[in-house]
């Protein structure tokens, strides 16, 4: 028998990728490095929380079968994480704070001004950026009466600034948040989705698979080259309703195709365009004046022989035309004074040479 090559298997190698992971890599939604980083984070998190790995679980099960510790003692116990006091029902929002304000300053200010015991202030949430706060805070109380008393302290001075206090559940007076779609797309919402910056290797099947989870696609119009038939770099996707393009604009997974960032916007729905019919010449209505405007006979091009006018008549006619109506260039050229075509008698001397 011929010698066969030995097959070596490394137990320390990474686990093979699943079909779902391979499909996501093929579509360009993720990369192999990102998948490996996620797996490493999961293993580190599991090790930090005290969870047993698969070999450890197998060893524990074998010990139980041999008559070791009971099976109940080897079960994984839930890990309890203390998040701190939860947000109470009676909460206020305090704004316009000085960046030097601390939690103790807020507690002492509310307790002294509103006559509220410090024990009834259940929570003080003061977000910070580095060593300073961000200029606002949330404070919770035990009763509704204490909340109203704290709201009455609005416009009071704290650390040299007049604070603004409102009910945390009330959004009155606050600017409305700009929707995600309006921030991303400049065009008004429609059933059509414009996809730009596509790769030349993009096909209609790729587009359909990439956006099928956003909604029902009725038609795909992709611009292609005549000679090769490849994509020109943009396409239009017609959905059944407006929710399809809206979901695509909100989904971050749709912003990349074949490892290439793409541009998404609402397309123009030509069916909603208002077409104004053109009016024919027969339907043109006359002007509001009863008498139609006619060109003056004095501006018409002279035909045939015209007698020569003296200088006074020409100047009067020119000034009169400037006051009545502006003369067009063609009329002014026709009425321009011309030199006489008569033969001019020579006044020079005849020189002869011998």
mmCIF file of C-alpha atoms in Angstrom:
data_model
loop_
_atom_site.group_PDB
_atom_site.id
_atom_site.type_symbol
_atom_site.label_atom_id
_atom_site.label_comp_id
_atom_site.label_asym_id
_atom_site.label_seq_id
_atom_site.Cartn_x
_atom_site.Cartn_y
_atom_site.Cartn_z
ATOM 1 C CA UNK A 1 0.000 0.000 0.000
ATOM 2 C CA UNK A 2 1.164 3.493 -0.796
ATOM 3 C CA UNK A 3 1.933 5.843 2.005
ATOM 4 C CA UNK A 4 -0.935 8.228 2.756
ATOM 5 C CA UNK A 5 -0.536 11.766 4.011
ATOM 6 C CA UNK A 6 -1.414 12.250 7.638
ATOM 7 C CA UNK A 7 -4.308 14.570 8.420
ATOM 8 C CA UNK A 8 -3.480 16.984 11.243
ATOM 9 C CA UNK A 9 -6.288 18.698 13.182
ATOM 10 C CA UNK A 10 -5.614 21.682 15.417
ATOM 11 C CA UNK A 11 -7.949 21.920 18.401
ATOM 12 C CA UNK A 12 -6.878 25.498 19.069
ATOM 13 C CA UNK A 13 -8.049 26.760 15.671
ATOM 14 C CA UNK A 14 -11.108 29.005 15.349
ATOM 15 C CA UNK A 15 -14.507 27.428 14.848
ATOM 16 C CA UNK A 16 -15.698 27.317 11.223
ATOM 17 C CA UNK A 17 -18.064 30.040 10.078
ATOM 18 C CA UNK A 18 -21.760 29.314 9.922
ATOM 19 C CA UNK A 19 -23.829 29.612 6.760
ATOM 20 C CA UNK A 20 -25.384 32.825 8.035
ATOM 21 C CA UNK A 21 -21.975 34.375 8.666
ATOM 22 C CA UNK A 22 -20.716 33.327 5.233
ATOM 23 C CA UNK A 23 -23.815 34.816 3.635
ATOM 24 C CA UNK A 24 -23.326 38.123 5.475
ATOM 25 C CA UNK A 25 -19.692 38.275 4.363
ATOM 26 C CA UNK A 26 -20.693 37.583 0.759
ATOM 27 C CA UNK A 27 -23.249 40.405 0.816
ATOM 28 C CA UNK A 28 -20.689 42.793 2.283
ATOM 29 C CA UNK A 29 -22.603 43.380 5.518
ATOM 30 C CA UNK A 30 -19.653 42.318 7.675
ATOM 31 C CA UNK A 31 -16.081 41.076 7.468
ATOM 32 C CA UNK A 32 -14.144 38.139 8.872
ATOM 33 C CA UNK A 33 -12.259 40.410 11.285
ATOM 34 C CA UNK A 34 -15.511 41.799 12.729
ATOM 35 C CA UNK A 35 -16.886 38.299 13.294
ATOM 36 C CA UNK A 36 -13.704 37.201 15.050
ATOM 37 C CA UNK A 37 -13.756 40.309 17.256
ATOM 38 C CA UNK A 38 -17.370 39.633 18.258
ATOM 39 C CA UNK A 39 -16.562 36.035 19.152
ATOM 40 C CA UNK A 40 -13.561 37.165 21.203
ATOM 41 C CA UNK A 41 -15.727 39.676 23.085
ATOM 42 C CA UNK A 42 -18.325 36.998 23.852
ATOM 43 C CA UNK A 43 -15.674 34.645 25.200
ATOM 44 C CA UNK A 44 -14.140 37.403 27.327
ATOM 45 C CA UNK A 45 -17.563 38.378 28.660
ATOM 46 C CA UNK A 46 -18.401 34.786 29.465
ATOM 47 C CA UNK A 47 -15.093 34.340 31.273
ATOM 48 C CA UNK A 48 -15.602 37.544 33.252
ATOM 49 C CA UNK A 49 -19.128 36.569 34.355
ATOM 50 C CA UNK A 50 -17.952 33.125 35.532
ATOM 51 C CA UNK A 51 -19.750 31.045 32.908
ATOM 52 C CA UNK A 52 -18.212 27.632 32.192
ATOM 53 C CA UNK A 53 -17.061 26.745 28.740
ATOM 54 C CA UNK A 54 -18.225 23.636 26.936
ATOM 55 C CA UNK A 55 -15.292 21.393 28.059
ATOM 56 C CA UNK A 56 -15.860 22.402 31.689
ATOM 57 C CA UNK A 57 -19.581 21.581 31.430
ATOM 58 C CA UNK A 58 -18.733 18.153 29.993
ATOM 59 C CA UNK A 59 -16.324 17.434 32.841
ATOM 60 C CA UNK A 60 -18.896 18.445 35.462
ATOM 61 C CA UNK A 61 -21.511 16.196 33.848
ATOM 62 C CA UNK A 62 -19.074 13.253 33.888
ATOM 63 C CA UNK A 63 -18.374 13.802 37.586
ATOM 64 C CA UNK A 64 -22.108 13.846 38.300
ATOM 65 C CA UNK A 65 -22.645 10.580 36.443
ATOM 66 C CA UNK A 66 -19.857 8.938 38.485
ATOM 67 C CA UNK A 67 -21.551 9.842 41.727
ATOM 68 C CA UNK A 68 -19.940 13.184 42.491
ATOM 69 C CA UNK A 69 -21.824 16.366 43.397
ATOM 70 C CA UNK A 70 -25.569 16.460 42.726
ATOM 71 C CA UNK A 71 -26.713 17.824 39.370
ATOM 72 C CA UNK A 72 -28.571 20.780 40.924
ATOM 73 C CA UNK A 73 -25.361 22.169 42.442
ATOM 74 C CA UNK A 74 -23.686 22.375 39.013
ATOM 75 C CA UNK A 75 -26.432 24.449 37.364
ATOM 76 C CA UNK A 76 -25.484 27.943 36.279
ATOM 77 C CA UNK A 77 -26.785 30.571 38.668
ATOM 78 C CA UNK A 78 -28.090 33.868 37.320
ATOM 79 C CA UNK A 79 -25.690 36.772 37.693
ATOM 80 C CA UNK A 80 -27.190 39.762 39.502
ATOM 81 C CA UNK A 81 -26.011 43.197 38.375
ATOM 82 C CA UNK A 82 -26.757 46.209 40.508
ATOM 83 C CA UNK A 83 -27.687 49.121 38.257
ATOM 84 C CA UNK A 84 -28.619 51.514 41.034
ATOM 85 C CA UNK A 85 -31.934 53.197 41.858
ATOM 86 C CA UNK A 86 -34.437 53.172 39.032
ATOM 87 C CA UNK A 87 -36.087 56.281 37.707
ATOM 88 C CA UNK A 88 -39.071 57.276 39.857
ATOM 89 C CA UNK A 89 -42.496 58.319 38.654
ATOM 90 C CA UNK A 90 -42.101 61.885 39.922
ATOM 91 C CA UNK A 91 -39.082 63.378 38.154
ATOM 92 C CA UNK A 92 -37.985 66.856 37.059
ATOM 93 C CA UNK A 93 -35.538 68.128 34.453
ATOM 94 C CA UNK A 94 -33.178 70.954 35.459
ATOM 95 C CA UNK A 95 -31.390 72.901 32.751
ATOM 96 C CA UNK A 96 -29.044 75.891 32.375
ATOM 97 C CA UNK A 97 -26.806 74.583 35.142
ATOM 98 C CA UNK A 98 -23.311 75.805 35.741
ATOM 99 C CA UNK A 99 -20.676 73.303 34.637
ATOM 100 C CA UNK A 100 -19.227 73.381 38.160
ATOM 101 C CA UNK A 101 -22.494 72.271 39.834
ATOM 102 C CA UNK A 102 -22.332 68.968 41.730
ATOM 103 C CA UNK A 103 -24.962 66.531 43.064
ATOM 104 C CA UNK A 104 -24.566 67.922 46.589
ATOM 105 C CA UNK A 105 -25.219 71.441 45.275
ATOM 106 C CA UNK A 106 -28.473 70.295 43.652
ATOM 107 C CA UNK A 107 -29.604 68.375 46.751
ATOM 108 C CA UNK A 108 -28.890 71.280 49.116
ATOM 109 C CA UNK A 109 -30.497 73.805 46.736
ATOM 110 C CA UNK A 110 -33.792 71.866 46.359
ATOM 111 C CA UNK A 111 -33.951 70.859 50.022
ATOM 112 C CA UNK A 112 -33.429 74.410 51.291
ATOM 113 C CA UNK A 113 -35.557 76.309 48.751
ATOM 114 C CA UNK A 114 -38.504 73.891 48.422
ATOM 115 C CA UNK A 115 -38.420 72.582 52.037
ATOM 116 C CA UNK A 116 -38.055 68.954 50.918
ATOM 117 C CA UNK A 117 -36.184 66.460 53.139
ATOM 118 C CA UNK A 118 -33.036 65.090 51.547
ATOM 119 C CA UNK A 119 -34.281 61.565 52.179
ATOM 120 C CA UNK A 120 -37.244 62.165 49.826
ATOM 121 C CA UNK A 121 -34.893 63.008 46.936
ATOM 122 C CA UNK A 122 -34.608 59.442 45.654
ATOM 123 C CA UNK A 123 -32.267 60.024 42.689
ATOM 124 C CA UNK A 124 -30.024 62.709 41.217
ATOM 125 C CA UNK A 125 -28.826 61.961 37.667
ATOM 126 C CA UNK A 126 -26.174 64.513 36.641
ATOM 127 C CA UNK A 127 -24.563 63.520 33.298
ATOM 128 C CA UNK A 128 -20.927 64.545 33.058
ATOM 129 C CA UNK A 129 -18.377 65.051 30.292
ATOM 130 C CA UNK A 130 -14.953 64.507 31.795
ATOM 131 C CA UNK A 131 -14.752 66.377 35.101
ATOM 132 C CA UNK A 132 -17.640 68.787 34.377
ATOM 133 C CA UNK A 133 -21.376 68.243 34.021
ATOM 134 C CA UNK A 134 -23.250 68.730 30.749
ATOM 135 C CA UNK A 135 -25.491 71.550 31.968
ATOM 136 C CA UNK A 136 -28.619 69.567 32.895
ATOM 137 C CA UNK A 137 -29.790 66.956 35.411
ATOM 138 C CA UNK A 138 -32.749 64.776 36.440
ATOM 139 C CA UNK A 139 -34.002 64.697 40.031
ATOM 140 C CA UNK A 140 -36.645 62.253 41.370
ATOM 141 C CA UNK A 141 -38.968 62.713 44.348
ATOM 142 C CA UNK A 142 -41.263 60.553 46.424
ATOM 143 C CA UNK A 143 -44.565 62.440 45.923
ATOM 144 C CA UNK A 144 -46.318 64.634 43.369
ATOM 145 C CA UNK A 145 -46.501 67.551 45.843
ATOM 146 C CA UNK A 146 -42.714 67.595 46.169
ATOM 147 C CA UNK A 147 -42.393 67.580 42.358
ATOM 148 C CA UNK A 148 -44.669 70.630 42.036
ATOM 149 C CA UNK A 149 -42.747 72.419 44.794
ATOM 150 C CA UNK A 150 -39.473 71.789 42.940
ATOM 151 C CA UNK A 151 -40.937 73.069 39.645
ATOM 152 C CA UNK A 152 -41.818 76.298 41.468
ATOM 153 C CA UNK A 153 -38.082 76.945 41.899
ATOM 154 C CA UNK A 154 -37.658 77.581 38.180
ATOM 155 C CA UNK A 155 -35.748 80.798 37.339
ATOM 156 C CA UNK A 156 -34.072 80.680 40.748
ATOM 157 C CA UNK A 157 -30.328 81.333 40.920
ATOM 158 C CA UNK A 158 -27.863 78.497 41.528
ATOM 159 C CA UNK A 159 -24.107 79.049 41.291
ATOM 160 C CA UNK A 160 -24.617 82.325 39.441
ATOM 161 C CA UNK A 161 -27.103 80.968 36.846
ATOM 162 C CA UNK A 162 -30.899 81.006 36.680
ATOM 163 C CA UNK A 163 -31.912 77.367 36.349
ATOM 164 C CA UNK A 164 -34.849 76.138 34.272
ATOM 165 C CA UNK A 165 -36.969 73.394 35.877
ATOM 166 C CA UNK A 166 -39.661 71.354 34.078
ATOM 167 C CA UNK A 167 -41.512 68.104 34.496
ATOM 168 C CA UNK A 168 -39.383 65.336 32.986
ATOM 169 C CA UNK A 169 -42.445 63.844 31.255
ATOM 170 C CA UNK A 170 -43.516 67.135 29.671
ATOM 171 C CA UNK A 171 -42.017 68.044 26.284
ATOM 172 C CA UNK A 172 -43.815 71.386 25.999
ATOM 173 C CA UNK A 173 -41.558 74.133 24.670
ATOM 174 C CA UNK A 174 -38.849 71.761 23.480
ATOM 175 C CA UNK A 175 -37.906 71.714 19.785
ATOM 176 C CA UNK A 176 -39.266 68.792 17.822
ATOM 177 C CA UNK A 177 -36.717 66.171 16.903
ATOM 178 C CA UNK A 178 -35.852 65.929 13.251
ATOM 179 C CA UNK A 179 -36.820 62.601 11.804
ATOM 180 C CA UNK A 180 -34.125 60.246 10.606
ATOM 181 C CA UNK A 181 -35.462 60.157 7.055
ATOM 182 C CA UNK A 182 -35.538 63.939 6.687
ATOM 183 C CA UNK A 183 -31.985 64.151 7.981
ATOM 184 C CA UNK A 184 -30.788 61.540 5.502
ATOM 185 C CA UNK A 185 -32.887 62.294 2.419
ATOM 186 C CA UNK A 186 -33.518 65.760 1.019
ATOM 187 C CA UNK A 187 -36.429 64.641 -1.162
ATOM 188 C CA UNK A 188 -40.002 64.215 0.094
ATOM 189 C CA UNK A 189 -41.117 60.669 1.017
ATOM 190 C CA UNK A 190 -42.232 58.460 -1.860
ATOM 191 C CA UNK A 191 -42.575 54.791 -2.814
ATOM 192 C CA UNK A 192 -39.367 54.926 -4.865
ATOM 193 C CA UNK A 193 -35.891 54.439 -3.399
ATOM 194 C CA UNK A 194 -32.848 55.822 -5.203
ATOM 195 C CA UNK A 195 -29.662 53.789 -4.716
ATOM 196 C CA UNK A 196 -26.398 55.409 -5.796
ATOM 197 C CA UNK A 197 -22.646 54.726 -5.690
ATOM 198 C CA UNK A 198 -23.207 51.090 -6.662
ATOM 199 C CA UNK A 199 -20.466 48.800 -7.862
ATOM 200 C CA UNK A 200 -20.377 47.951 -11.584
ATOM 201 C CA UNK A 201 -20.760 44.268 -10.621
ATOM 202 C CA UNK A 202 -24.136 44.866 -8.947
ATOM 203 C CA UNK A 203 -27.091 42.904 -10.312
ATOM 204 C CA UNK A 204 -30.838 43.165 -9.835
ATOM 205 C CA UNK A 205 -30.885 39.961 -7.795
ATOM 206 C CA UNK A 206 -28.350 41.453 -5.390
ATOM 207 C CA UNK A 207 -30.500 44.550 -4.942
ATOM 208 C CA UNK A 208 -33.622 42.467 -4.398
ATOM 209 C CA UNK A 209 -31.931 40.268 -1.777
ATOM 210 C CA UNK A 210 -30.360 43.291 -0.077
ATOM 211 C CA UNK A 211 -33.615 45.268 0.334
ATOM 212 C CA UNK A 212 -36.254 42.522 0.499
ATOM 213 C CA UNK A 213 -36.520 42.756 4.300
ATOM 214 C CA UNK A 214 -37.524 46.442 4.041
ATOM 215 C CA UNK A 215 -40.766 45.803 2.149
ATOM 216 C CA UNK A 216 -42.340 44.327 -0.975
ATOM 217 C CA UNK A 217 -40.425 45.361 -4.107
ATOM 218 C CA UNK A 218 -42.592 45.694 -7.204
ATOM 219 C CA UNK A 219 -39.987 46.813 -9.742
ATOM 220 C CA UNK A 220 -36.238 47.401 -10.059
ATOM 221 C CA UNK A 221 -34.898 49.852 -12.646
ATOM 222 C CA UNK A 222 -31.121 49.689 -12.890
ATOM 223 C CA UNK A 223 -29.132 51.767 -15.368
ATOM 224 C CA UNK A 224 -26.765 49.578 -17.425
ATOM 225 C CA UNK A 225 -24.153 50.050 -20.151
ATOM 226 C CA UNK A 226 -25.255 49.081 -23.657
ATOM 227 C CA UNK A 227 -22.080 47.221 -24.588
ATOM 228 C CA UNK A 228 -21.371 45.235 -21.407
ATOM 229 C CA UNK A 229 -24.764 45.243 -19.674
ATOM 230 C CA UNK A 230 -23.148 46.093 -16.324
ATOM 231 C CA UNK A 231 -24.550 48.522 -13.798
ATOM 232 C CA UNK A 232 -23.819 52.213 -14.341
ATOM 233 C CA UNK A 233 -23.711 52.874 -10.592
ATOM 234 C CA UNK A 234 -27.301 53.740 -9.693
ATOM 235 C CA UNK A 235 -30.773 52.201 -9.655
ATOM 236 C CA UNK A 236 -34.382 52.888 -8.638
ATOM 237 C CA UNK A 237 -36.411 50.452 -6.509
ATOM 238 C CA UNK A 238 -40.211 50.708 -6.565
ATOM 239 C CA UNK A 239 -41.872 49.498 -3.359
ATOM 240 C CA UNK A 240 -45.517 48.721 -2.717
ATOM 241 C CA UNK A 241 -45.819 51.473 -0.080
ATOM 242 C CA UNK A 242 -43.776 54.305 1.442
ATOM 243 C CA UNK A 243 -42.740 52.176 4.422
ATOM 244 C CA UNK A 244 -40.279 50.231 2.245
ATOM 245 C CA UNK A 245 -37.950 53.151 1.370
ATOM 246 C CA UNK A 246 -38.360 54.540 4.895
ATOM 247 C CA UNK A 247 -37.207 51.267 6.451
ATOM 248 C CA UNK A 248 -34.237 51.171 4.073
ATOM 249 C CA UNK A 249 -33.170 54.687 5.063
ATOM 250 C CA UNK A 250 -33.381 53.843 8.781
ATOM 251 C CA UNK A 251 -31.585 50.481 8.535
ATOM 252 C CA UNK A 252 -27.805 50.782 8.843
ATOM 253 C CA UNK A 253 -27.320 47.347 7.296
ATOM 254 C CA UNK A 254 -28.647 48.713 3.992
ATOM 255 C CA UNK A 255 -25.953 51.383 3.739
ATOM 256 C CA UNK A 256 -23.348 48.939 2.405
ATOM 257 C CA UNK A 257 -23.400 46.532 -0.560
ATOM 258 C CA UNK A 258 -20.508 44.344 -1.766
ATOM 259 C CA UNK A 259 -18.221 46.064 0.714
ATOM 260 C CA UNK A 260 -19.014 49.485 -0.774
ATOM 261 C CA UNK A 261 -20.945 52.319 0.945
ATOM 262 C CA UNK A 262 -24.012 53.268 -1.065
ATOM 263 C CA UNK A 263 -26.152 56.419 -1.109
ATOM 264 C CA UNK A 264 -29.876 56.124 -0.399
ATOM 265 C CA UNK A 265 -32.539 58.759 -0.987
ATOM 266 C CA UNK A 266 -36.209 59.017 -1.779
ATOM 267 C CA UNK A 267 -36.771 58.948 -5.530
ATOM 268 C CA UNK A 268 -39.086 61.269 -7.419
ATOM 269 C CA UNK A 269 -42.552 59.789 -7.923
ATOM 270 C CA UNK A 270 -43.573 61.049 -11.349
ATOM 271 C CA UNK A 271 -47.113 59.801 -10.889
ATOM 272 C CA UNK A 272 -47.607 62.498 -8.236
ATOM 273 C CA UNK A 273 -46.294 65.266 -10.480
ATOM 274 C CA UNK A 274 -48.882 67.847 -11.511
ATOM 275 C CA UNK A 275 -48.812 68.382 -15.278
ATOM 276 C CA UNK A 276 -50.103 71.760 -16.509
ATOM 277 C CA UNK A 277 -51.495 71.465 -20.066
ATOM 278 C CA UNK A 278 -50.041 73.864 -22.597
ATOM 279 C CA UNK A 279 -52.456 76.381 -24.067
ATOM 280 C CA UNK A 280 -52.654 76.622 -27.842
ATOM 281 C CA UNK A 281 -52.518 79.933 -29.740
ATOM 282 C CA UNK A 282 -56.250 79.768 -30.406
ATOM 283 C CA UNK A 283 -57.015 79.652 -26.683
ATOM 284 C CA UNK A 284 -54.907 82.694 -25.836
ATOM 285 C CA UNK A 285 -57.197 85.316 -24.390
ATOM 286 C CA UNK A 286 -56.880 88.946 -25.532
ATOM 287 C CA UNK A 287 -55.432 91.527 -23.212
ATOM 288 C CA UNK A 288 -57.569 93.467 -20.752
ATOM 289 C CA UNK A 289 -57.567 96.514 -22.992
ATOM 290 C CA UNK A 290 -60.479 96.672 -25.419
ATOM 291 C CA UNK A 291 -58.417 97.956 -28.344
ATOM 292 C CA UNK A 292 -55.591 95.698 -29.507
ATOM 293 C CA UNK A 293 -52.096 97.119 -29.567
ATOM 294 C CA UNK A 294 -50.976 98.058 -33.070
ATOM 295 C CA UNK A 295 -47.616 99.181 -34.202
ATOM 296 C CA UNK A 296 -47.424 102.813 -35.202
ATOM 297 C CA UNK A 297 -47.091 103.475 -38.875
ATOM 298 C CA UNK A 298 -44.203 105.830 -38.277
ATOM 299 C CA UNK A 299 -42.022 102.916 -37.124
ATOM 300 C CA UNK A 300 -42.667 100.795 -40.194
ATOM 301 C CA UNK A 301 -39.849 100.215 -42.599
ATOM 302 C CA UNK A 302 -40.080 102.685 -45.464
ATOM 303 C CA UNK A 303 -40.773 101.100 -48.815
ATOM 304 C CA UNK A 304 -39.803 102.568 -52.183
ATOM 305 C CA UNK A 305 -38.517 106.092 -52.664
ATOM 306 C CA UNK A 306 -38.830 108.366 -49.648
ATOM 307 C CA UNK A 307 -38.302 112.121 -49.799
ATOM 308 C CA UNK A 308 -35.355 113.435 -47.866
ATOM 309 C CA UNK A 309 -36.342 114.973 -44.545
ATOM 310 C CA UNK A 310 -34.651 117.969 -43.103
ATOM 311 C CA UNK A 311 -32.846 117.943 -39.762
ATOM 312 C CA UNK A 312 -35.684 119.529 -37.781
ATOM 313 C CA UNK A 313 -38.273 116.964 -38.872
ATOM 314 C CA UNK A 314 -35.939 114.077 -38.043
ATOM 315 C CA UNK A 315 -35.140 115.412 -34.575
ATOM 316 C CA UNK A 316 -38.827 116.013 -33.804
ATOM 317 C CA UNK A 317 -39.713 112.533 -34.921
ATOM 318 C CA UNK A 318 -36.877 110.986 -32.897
ATOM 319 C CA UNK A 319 -37.815 112.826 -29.685
ATOM 320 C CA UNK A 320 -41.467 112.006 -30.203
ATOM 321 C CA UNK A 321 -40.729 108.293 -30.609
ATOM 322 C CA UNK A 322 -38.595 108.214 -27.432
ATOM 323 C CA UNK A 323 -41.446 109.633 -25.373
ATOM 324 C CA UNK A 324 -44.156 107.348 -26.753
ATOM 325 C CA UNK A 325 -42.476 103.951 -26.933
ATOM 326 C CA UNK A 326 -38.997 102.507 -26.985
ATOM 327 C CA UNK A 327 -37.832 101.817 -30.545
ATOM 328 C CA UNK A 328 -36.575 98.330 -31.338
ATOM 329 C CA UNK A 329 -33.145 97.878 -32.860
ATOM 330 C CA UNK A 330 -34.461 96.857 -36.269
ATOM 331 C CA UNK A 331 -36.731 99.916 -36.532
ATOM 332 C CA UNK A 332 -33.954 102.242 -35.371
ATOM 333 C CA UNK A 333 -31.616 100.840 -37.998
ATOM 334 C CA UNK A 334 -34.218 101.290 -40.728
ATOM 335 C CA UNK A 335 -34.851 104.914 -39.778
ATOM 336 C CA UNK A 336 -31.168 105.824 -39.362
ATOM 337 C CA UNK A 337 -30.027 108.767 -41.577
ATOM 338 C CA UNK A 338 -28.076 107.736 -44.627
ATOM 339 C CA UNK A 339 -25.574 109.613 -46.762
ATOM 340 C CA UNK A 340 -26.470 110.728 -50.271
ATOM 341 C CA UNK A 341 -25.598 108.358 -53.104
ATOM 342 C CA UNK A 342 -24.938 111.196 -55.615
ATOM 343 C CA UNK A 343 -21.641 111.417 -57.510
ATOM 344 C CA UNK A 344 -19.222 113.787 -55.812
ATOM 345 C CA UNK A 345 -17.264 116.052 -58.172
ATOM 346 C CA UNK A 346 -13.506 115.631 -57.903
ATOM 347 C CA UNK A 347 -11.539 118.627 -56.646
ATOM 348 C CA UNK A 348 -8.011 117.237 -57.052
ATOM 349 C CA UNK A 349 -5.345 118.184 -59.611
ATOM 350 C CA UNK A 350 -4.414 116.009 -62.504
ATOM 351 C CA UNK A 351 -0.724 115.185 -62.594
ATOM 352 C CA UNK A 352 0.939 114.038 -65.826
ATOM 353 C CA UNK A 353 4.346 112.511 -66.185
ATOM 354 C CA UNK A 354 6.585 112.978 -69.227
#
